[in-house]
Short mmCIF file of C-alpha atoms in Angstrom, two decimals:
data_model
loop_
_atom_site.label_atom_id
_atom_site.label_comp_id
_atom_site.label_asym_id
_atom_site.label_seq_id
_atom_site.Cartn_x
_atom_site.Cartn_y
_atom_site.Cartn_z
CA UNK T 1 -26.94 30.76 98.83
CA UNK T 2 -26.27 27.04 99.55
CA UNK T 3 -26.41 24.36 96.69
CA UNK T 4 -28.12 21.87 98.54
CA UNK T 5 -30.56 22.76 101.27
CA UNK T 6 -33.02 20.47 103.52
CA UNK T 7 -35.40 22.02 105.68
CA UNK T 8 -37.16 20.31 107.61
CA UNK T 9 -37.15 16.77 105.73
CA UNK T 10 -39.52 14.03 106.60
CA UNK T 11 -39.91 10.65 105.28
CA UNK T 12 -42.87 8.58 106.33
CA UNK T 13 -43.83 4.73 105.28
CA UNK T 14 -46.36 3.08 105.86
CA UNK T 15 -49.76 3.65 107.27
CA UNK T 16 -51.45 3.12 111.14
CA UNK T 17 -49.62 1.32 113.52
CA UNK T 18 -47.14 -0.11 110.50
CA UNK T 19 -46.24 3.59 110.27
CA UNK T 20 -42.37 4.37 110.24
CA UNK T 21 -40.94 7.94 110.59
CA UNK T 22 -37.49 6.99 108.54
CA UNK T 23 -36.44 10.88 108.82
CA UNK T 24 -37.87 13.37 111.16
CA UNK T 25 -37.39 17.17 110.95
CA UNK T 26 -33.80 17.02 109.37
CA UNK T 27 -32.17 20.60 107.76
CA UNK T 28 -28.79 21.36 106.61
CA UNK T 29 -27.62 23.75 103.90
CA UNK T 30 -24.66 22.07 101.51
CA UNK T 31 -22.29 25.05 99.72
CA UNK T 32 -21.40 24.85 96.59
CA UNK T 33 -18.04 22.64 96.11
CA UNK T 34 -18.31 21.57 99.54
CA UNK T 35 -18.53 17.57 100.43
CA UNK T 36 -20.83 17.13 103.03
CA UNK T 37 -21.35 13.82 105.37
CA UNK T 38 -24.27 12.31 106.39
CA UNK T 39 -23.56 9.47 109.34
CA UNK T 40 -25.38 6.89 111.76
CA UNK T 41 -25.73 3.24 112.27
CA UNK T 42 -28.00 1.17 110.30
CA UNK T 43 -32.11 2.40 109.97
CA UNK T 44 -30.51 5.76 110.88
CA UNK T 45 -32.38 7.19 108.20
CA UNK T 46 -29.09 8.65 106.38
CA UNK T 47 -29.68 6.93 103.40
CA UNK T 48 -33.17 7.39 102.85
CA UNK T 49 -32.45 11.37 103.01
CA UNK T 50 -30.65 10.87 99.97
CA UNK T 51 -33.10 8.84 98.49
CA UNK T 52 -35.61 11.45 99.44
CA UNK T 53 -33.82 13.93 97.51
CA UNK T 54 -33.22 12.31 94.53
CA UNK T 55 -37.03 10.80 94.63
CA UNK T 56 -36.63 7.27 95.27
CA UNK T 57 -38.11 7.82 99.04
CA UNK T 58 -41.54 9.95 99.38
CA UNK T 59 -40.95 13.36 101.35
CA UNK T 60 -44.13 13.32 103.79
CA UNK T 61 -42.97 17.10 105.09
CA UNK T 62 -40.44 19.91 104.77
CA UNK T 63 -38.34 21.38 101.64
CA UNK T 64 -35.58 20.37 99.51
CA UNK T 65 -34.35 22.99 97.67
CA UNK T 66 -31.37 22.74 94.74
CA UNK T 67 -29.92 26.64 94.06
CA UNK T 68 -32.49 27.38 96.15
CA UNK T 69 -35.57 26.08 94.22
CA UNK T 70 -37.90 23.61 95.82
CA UNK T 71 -38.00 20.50 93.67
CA UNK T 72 -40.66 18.66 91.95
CA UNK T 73 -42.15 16.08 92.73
CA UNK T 74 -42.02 13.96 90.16
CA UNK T 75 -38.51 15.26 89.93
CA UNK T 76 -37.85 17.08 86.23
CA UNK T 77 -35.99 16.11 83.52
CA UNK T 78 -33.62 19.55 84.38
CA UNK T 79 -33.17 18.32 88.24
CA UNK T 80 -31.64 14.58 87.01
CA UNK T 81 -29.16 16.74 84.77
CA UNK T 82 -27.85 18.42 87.77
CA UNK T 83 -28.29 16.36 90.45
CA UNK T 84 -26.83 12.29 90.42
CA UNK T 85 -26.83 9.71 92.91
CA UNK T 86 -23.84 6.90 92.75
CA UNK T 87 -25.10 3.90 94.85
CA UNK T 88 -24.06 1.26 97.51
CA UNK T 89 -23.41 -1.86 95.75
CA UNK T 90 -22.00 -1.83 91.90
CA UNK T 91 -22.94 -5.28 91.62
CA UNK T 92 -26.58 -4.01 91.91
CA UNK T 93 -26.41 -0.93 90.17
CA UNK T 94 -25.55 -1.85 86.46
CA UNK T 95 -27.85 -3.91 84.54
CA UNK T 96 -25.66 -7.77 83.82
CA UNK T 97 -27.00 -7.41 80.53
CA UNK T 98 -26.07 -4.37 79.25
CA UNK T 99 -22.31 -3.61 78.44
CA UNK T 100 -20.75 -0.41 79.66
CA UNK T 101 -21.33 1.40 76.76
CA UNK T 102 -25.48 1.00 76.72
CA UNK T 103 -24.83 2.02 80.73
CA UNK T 104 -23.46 5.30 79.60
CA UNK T 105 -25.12 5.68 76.45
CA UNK T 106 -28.56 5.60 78.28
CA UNK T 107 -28.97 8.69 80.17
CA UNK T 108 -27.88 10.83 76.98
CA UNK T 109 -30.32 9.27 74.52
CA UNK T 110 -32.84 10.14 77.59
CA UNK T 111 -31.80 13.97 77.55
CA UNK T 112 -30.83 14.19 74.06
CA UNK T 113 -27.19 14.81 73.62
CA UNK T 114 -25.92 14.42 70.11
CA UNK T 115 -22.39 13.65 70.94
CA UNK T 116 -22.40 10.46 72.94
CA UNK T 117 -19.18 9.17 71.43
CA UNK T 118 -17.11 12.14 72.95
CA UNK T 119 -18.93 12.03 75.92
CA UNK T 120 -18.56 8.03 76.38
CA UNK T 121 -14.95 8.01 75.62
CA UNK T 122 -14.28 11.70 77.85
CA UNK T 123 -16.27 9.49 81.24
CA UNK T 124 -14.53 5.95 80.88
CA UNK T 125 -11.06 8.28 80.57
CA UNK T 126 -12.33 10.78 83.48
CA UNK T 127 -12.90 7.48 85.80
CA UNK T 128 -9.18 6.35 84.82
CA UNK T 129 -10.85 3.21 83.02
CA UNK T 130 -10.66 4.18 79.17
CA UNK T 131 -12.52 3.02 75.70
CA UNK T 132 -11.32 -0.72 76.31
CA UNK T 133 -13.94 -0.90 78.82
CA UNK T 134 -16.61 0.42 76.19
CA UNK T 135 -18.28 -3.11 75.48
CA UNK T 136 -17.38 -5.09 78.12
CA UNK T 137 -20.22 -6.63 80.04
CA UNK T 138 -20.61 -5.85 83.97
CA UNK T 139 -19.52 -9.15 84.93
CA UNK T 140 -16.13 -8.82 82.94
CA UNK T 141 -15.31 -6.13 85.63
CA UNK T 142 -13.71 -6.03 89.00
CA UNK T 143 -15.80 -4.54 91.67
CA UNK T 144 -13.53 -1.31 91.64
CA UNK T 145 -13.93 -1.27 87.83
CA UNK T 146 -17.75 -1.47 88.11
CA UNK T 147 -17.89 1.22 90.97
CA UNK T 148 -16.20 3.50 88.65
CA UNK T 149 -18.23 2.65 85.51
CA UNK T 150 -21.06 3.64 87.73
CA UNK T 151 -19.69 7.31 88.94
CA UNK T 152 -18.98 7.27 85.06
CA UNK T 153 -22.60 6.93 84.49
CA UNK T 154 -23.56 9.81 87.01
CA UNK T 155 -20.70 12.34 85.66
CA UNK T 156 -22.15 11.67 81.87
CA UNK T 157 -24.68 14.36 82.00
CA UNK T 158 -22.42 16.64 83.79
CA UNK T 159 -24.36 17.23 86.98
CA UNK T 160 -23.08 19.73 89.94
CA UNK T 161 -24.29 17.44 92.71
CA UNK T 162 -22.95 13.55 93.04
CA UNK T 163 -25.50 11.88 96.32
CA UNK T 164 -23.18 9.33 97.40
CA UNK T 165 -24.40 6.18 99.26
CA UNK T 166 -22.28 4.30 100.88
CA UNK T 167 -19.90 4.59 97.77
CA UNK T 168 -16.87 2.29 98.49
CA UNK T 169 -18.35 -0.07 101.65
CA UNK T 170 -18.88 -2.79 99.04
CA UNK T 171 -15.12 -3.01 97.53
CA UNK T 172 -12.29 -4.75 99.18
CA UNK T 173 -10.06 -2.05 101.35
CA UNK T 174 -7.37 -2.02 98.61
CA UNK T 175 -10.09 -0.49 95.86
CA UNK T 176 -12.19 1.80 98.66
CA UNK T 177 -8.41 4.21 98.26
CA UNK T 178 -8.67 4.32 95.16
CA UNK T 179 -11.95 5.42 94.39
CA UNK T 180 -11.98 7.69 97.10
CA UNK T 181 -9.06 9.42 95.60
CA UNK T 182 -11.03 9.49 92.36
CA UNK T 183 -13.68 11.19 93.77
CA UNK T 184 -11.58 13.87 95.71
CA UNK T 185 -9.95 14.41 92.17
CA UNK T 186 -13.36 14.80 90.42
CA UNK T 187 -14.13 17.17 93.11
CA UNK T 188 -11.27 19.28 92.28
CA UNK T 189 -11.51 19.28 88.71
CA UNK T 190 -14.99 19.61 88.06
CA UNK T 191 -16.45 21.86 91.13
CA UNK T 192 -18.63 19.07 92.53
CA UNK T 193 -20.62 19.17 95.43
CA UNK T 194 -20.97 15.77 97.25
CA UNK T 195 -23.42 14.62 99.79
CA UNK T 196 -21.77 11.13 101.06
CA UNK T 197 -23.49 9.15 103.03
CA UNK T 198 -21.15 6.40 105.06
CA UNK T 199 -20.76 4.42 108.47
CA UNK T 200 -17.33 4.61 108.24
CA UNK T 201 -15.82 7.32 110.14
CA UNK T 202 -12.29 7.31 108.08
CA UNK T 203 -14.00 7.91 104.66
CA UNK T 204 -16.03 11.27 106.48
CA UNK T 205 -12.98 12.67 107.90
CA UNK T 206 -10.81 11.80 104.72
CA UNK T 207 -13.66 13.35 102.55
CA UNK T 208 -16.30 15.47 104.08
CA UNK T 209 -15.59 19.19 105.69
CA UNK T 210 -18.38 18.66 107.67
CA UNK T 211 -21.49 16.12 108.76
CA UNK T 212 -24.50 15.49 110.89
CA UNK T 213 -24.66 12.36 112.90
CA UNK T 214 -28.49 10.43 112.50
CA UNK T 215 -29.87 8.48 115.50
CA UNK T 216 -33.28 7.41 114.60
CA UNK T 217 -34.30 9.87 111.62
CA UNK T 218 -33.39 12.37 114.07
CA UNK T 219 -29.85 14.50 113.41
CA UNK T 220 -28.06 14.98 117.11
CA UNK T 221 -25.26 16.58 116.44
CA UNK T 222 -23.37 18.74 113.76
CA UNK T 223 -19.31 18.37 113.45
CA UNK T 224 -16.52 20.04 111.06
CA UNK T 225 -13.73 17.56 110.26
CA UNK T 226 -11.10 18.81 112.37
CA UNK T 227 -14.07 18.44 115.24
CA UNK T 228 -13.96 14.93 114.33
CA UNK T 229 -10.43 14.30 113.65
CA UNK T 230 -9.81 15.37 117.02
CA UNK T 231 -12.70 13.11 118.61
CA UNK T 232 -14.71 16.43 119.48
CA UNK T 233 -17.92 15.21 119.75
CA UNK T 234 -20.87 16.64 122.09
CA UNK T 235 -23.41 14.12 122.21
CA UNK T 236 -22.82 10.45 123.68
CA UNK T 237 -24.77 8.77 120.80
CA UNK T 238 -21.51 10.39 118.68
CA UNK T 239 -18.83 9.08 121.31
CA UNK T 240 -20.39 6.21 120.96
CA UNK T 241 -19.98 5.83 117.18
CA UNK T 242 -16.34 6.60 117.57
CA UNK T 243 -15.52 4.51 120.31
CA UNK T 244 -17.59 1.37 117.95
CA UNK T 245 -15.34 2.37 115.00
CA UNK T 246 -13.05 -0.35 115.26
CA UNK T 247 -9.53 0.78 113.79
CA UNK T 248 -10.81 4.20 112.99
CA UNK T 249 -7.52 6.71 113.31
CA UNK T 250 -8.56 10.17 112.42
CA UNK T 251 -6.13 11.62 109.69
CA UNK T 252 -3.32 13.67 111.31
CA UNK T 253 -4.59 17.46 110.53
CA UNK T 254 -2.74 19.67 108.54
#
């Protein structure tokens, strides 16, 4: 049984002739442990299906399932335990007021954990920042450090699904390595399954065993990574992407 499954998925704004069909008709199933890429251009409508999941984006038709229940909408308290999205821009994401440890110390007092100071200290170590971090404000941080406080903040509650949008296009290309290796690791260690949404063909291939391509809400083609590492595509709107991907080299396969 697949982890993550969308059958179907539509996403609707608006109303008459404002009205906007963001995602139309999109399935895929997402195994367990598997990282799974979602790709397109901009208003492709591959971030709003992760938005849609999560509940931040209304689902106007079809089924997302997690473990193969349908979820809630208003999504439960159980469904934010095991499912977490880490977002584009860390800059945005954490509050300039709080310091890292009211980030992290947030979600537990919302589900009730007792042992926050274990659990605060075992995410800033797990993100390869440590307890010096604990109190510093978000604007005392690099935008590496910030991006990791943040995946920090989604590992807390120990979820099995990460939703990743557009996780490292706002860090300089010396950080995106980094934290891309520090969410392969946390992939390894912990069992994760990851649903990464990117427009940058390098990050997919490095971290997704397969993706669907978007073109206007619409997904056109599927691909496995060694499909894409070899520049297998079927459709021209997926040529096309590679061909725009200025610098992309496909890792050499192993």
């Amino acid at each position: 049984m697949s982890l993550v499954s969308c059958d179907g998925l539509e996403v609707t704004f608006g109303h008459g002739r404002d009205t906007v069909r963001a995602v139309r008709g999109v399935s895929f199933d997402v195994a367990r442990g598997e990282s799974f890429g979602i790709v397109g251009e901009s208003g492709s409508g591959k971030s709003t299906v992760l938005r849609a999941i999560c509940g931040l984006a209304p689902i106007s038709g079809g089924r997302v399932r997690i473990d193969g229940a349908p979820v809630d909408t208003p999504r439960s308290a159980e469904f934010y335990r095991n499912v977490q999205m880490v977002f584009q821009d860390p800059y945005a994401s954490l509050h300039p007021r709080h310091t890292v440890d009211k980030v992290l110390s947030e979600p537990l007092a919302i589900h009730g954990f007792a042992d926050v100071e274990d659990r605060i200290a075992q995410a800033l170590n797990d993100v390869g920042l440590g307890t010096g971090f604990r109190f510093r404000f978000p604007h005392q941080l690099s935008g590496g450090q910030r991006q990791r406080v943040a995946i920090a903040r989604a590992l807390i509650l120990e979820p099995s699904v990460l939703l990743l949008d557009e996780p490292t296009s706002a860090l300089d290309a010396s950080i995106q390595a980094e934290v891309l290796n520090l969410l392969d690791d946390l992939r390894a260690r912990r069992g994760l399954t990851y649903l990464l949404v990117s427009h940058d063909l390098a990050v997919v291939a490095h971290m997704c065993e397969r993706l669907i391509v978007m073109q206007h809400g619409l997904v056109v083609e599927e691909l496995t990574r060694s499909a894409l590492q070899h520049k297998a595509a079927q459709q021209d709107y997926t040529k096309d992407l590679l061909r725009a991907s200025s610098g992309f080299q496909p890792p050499t396969p192993s």
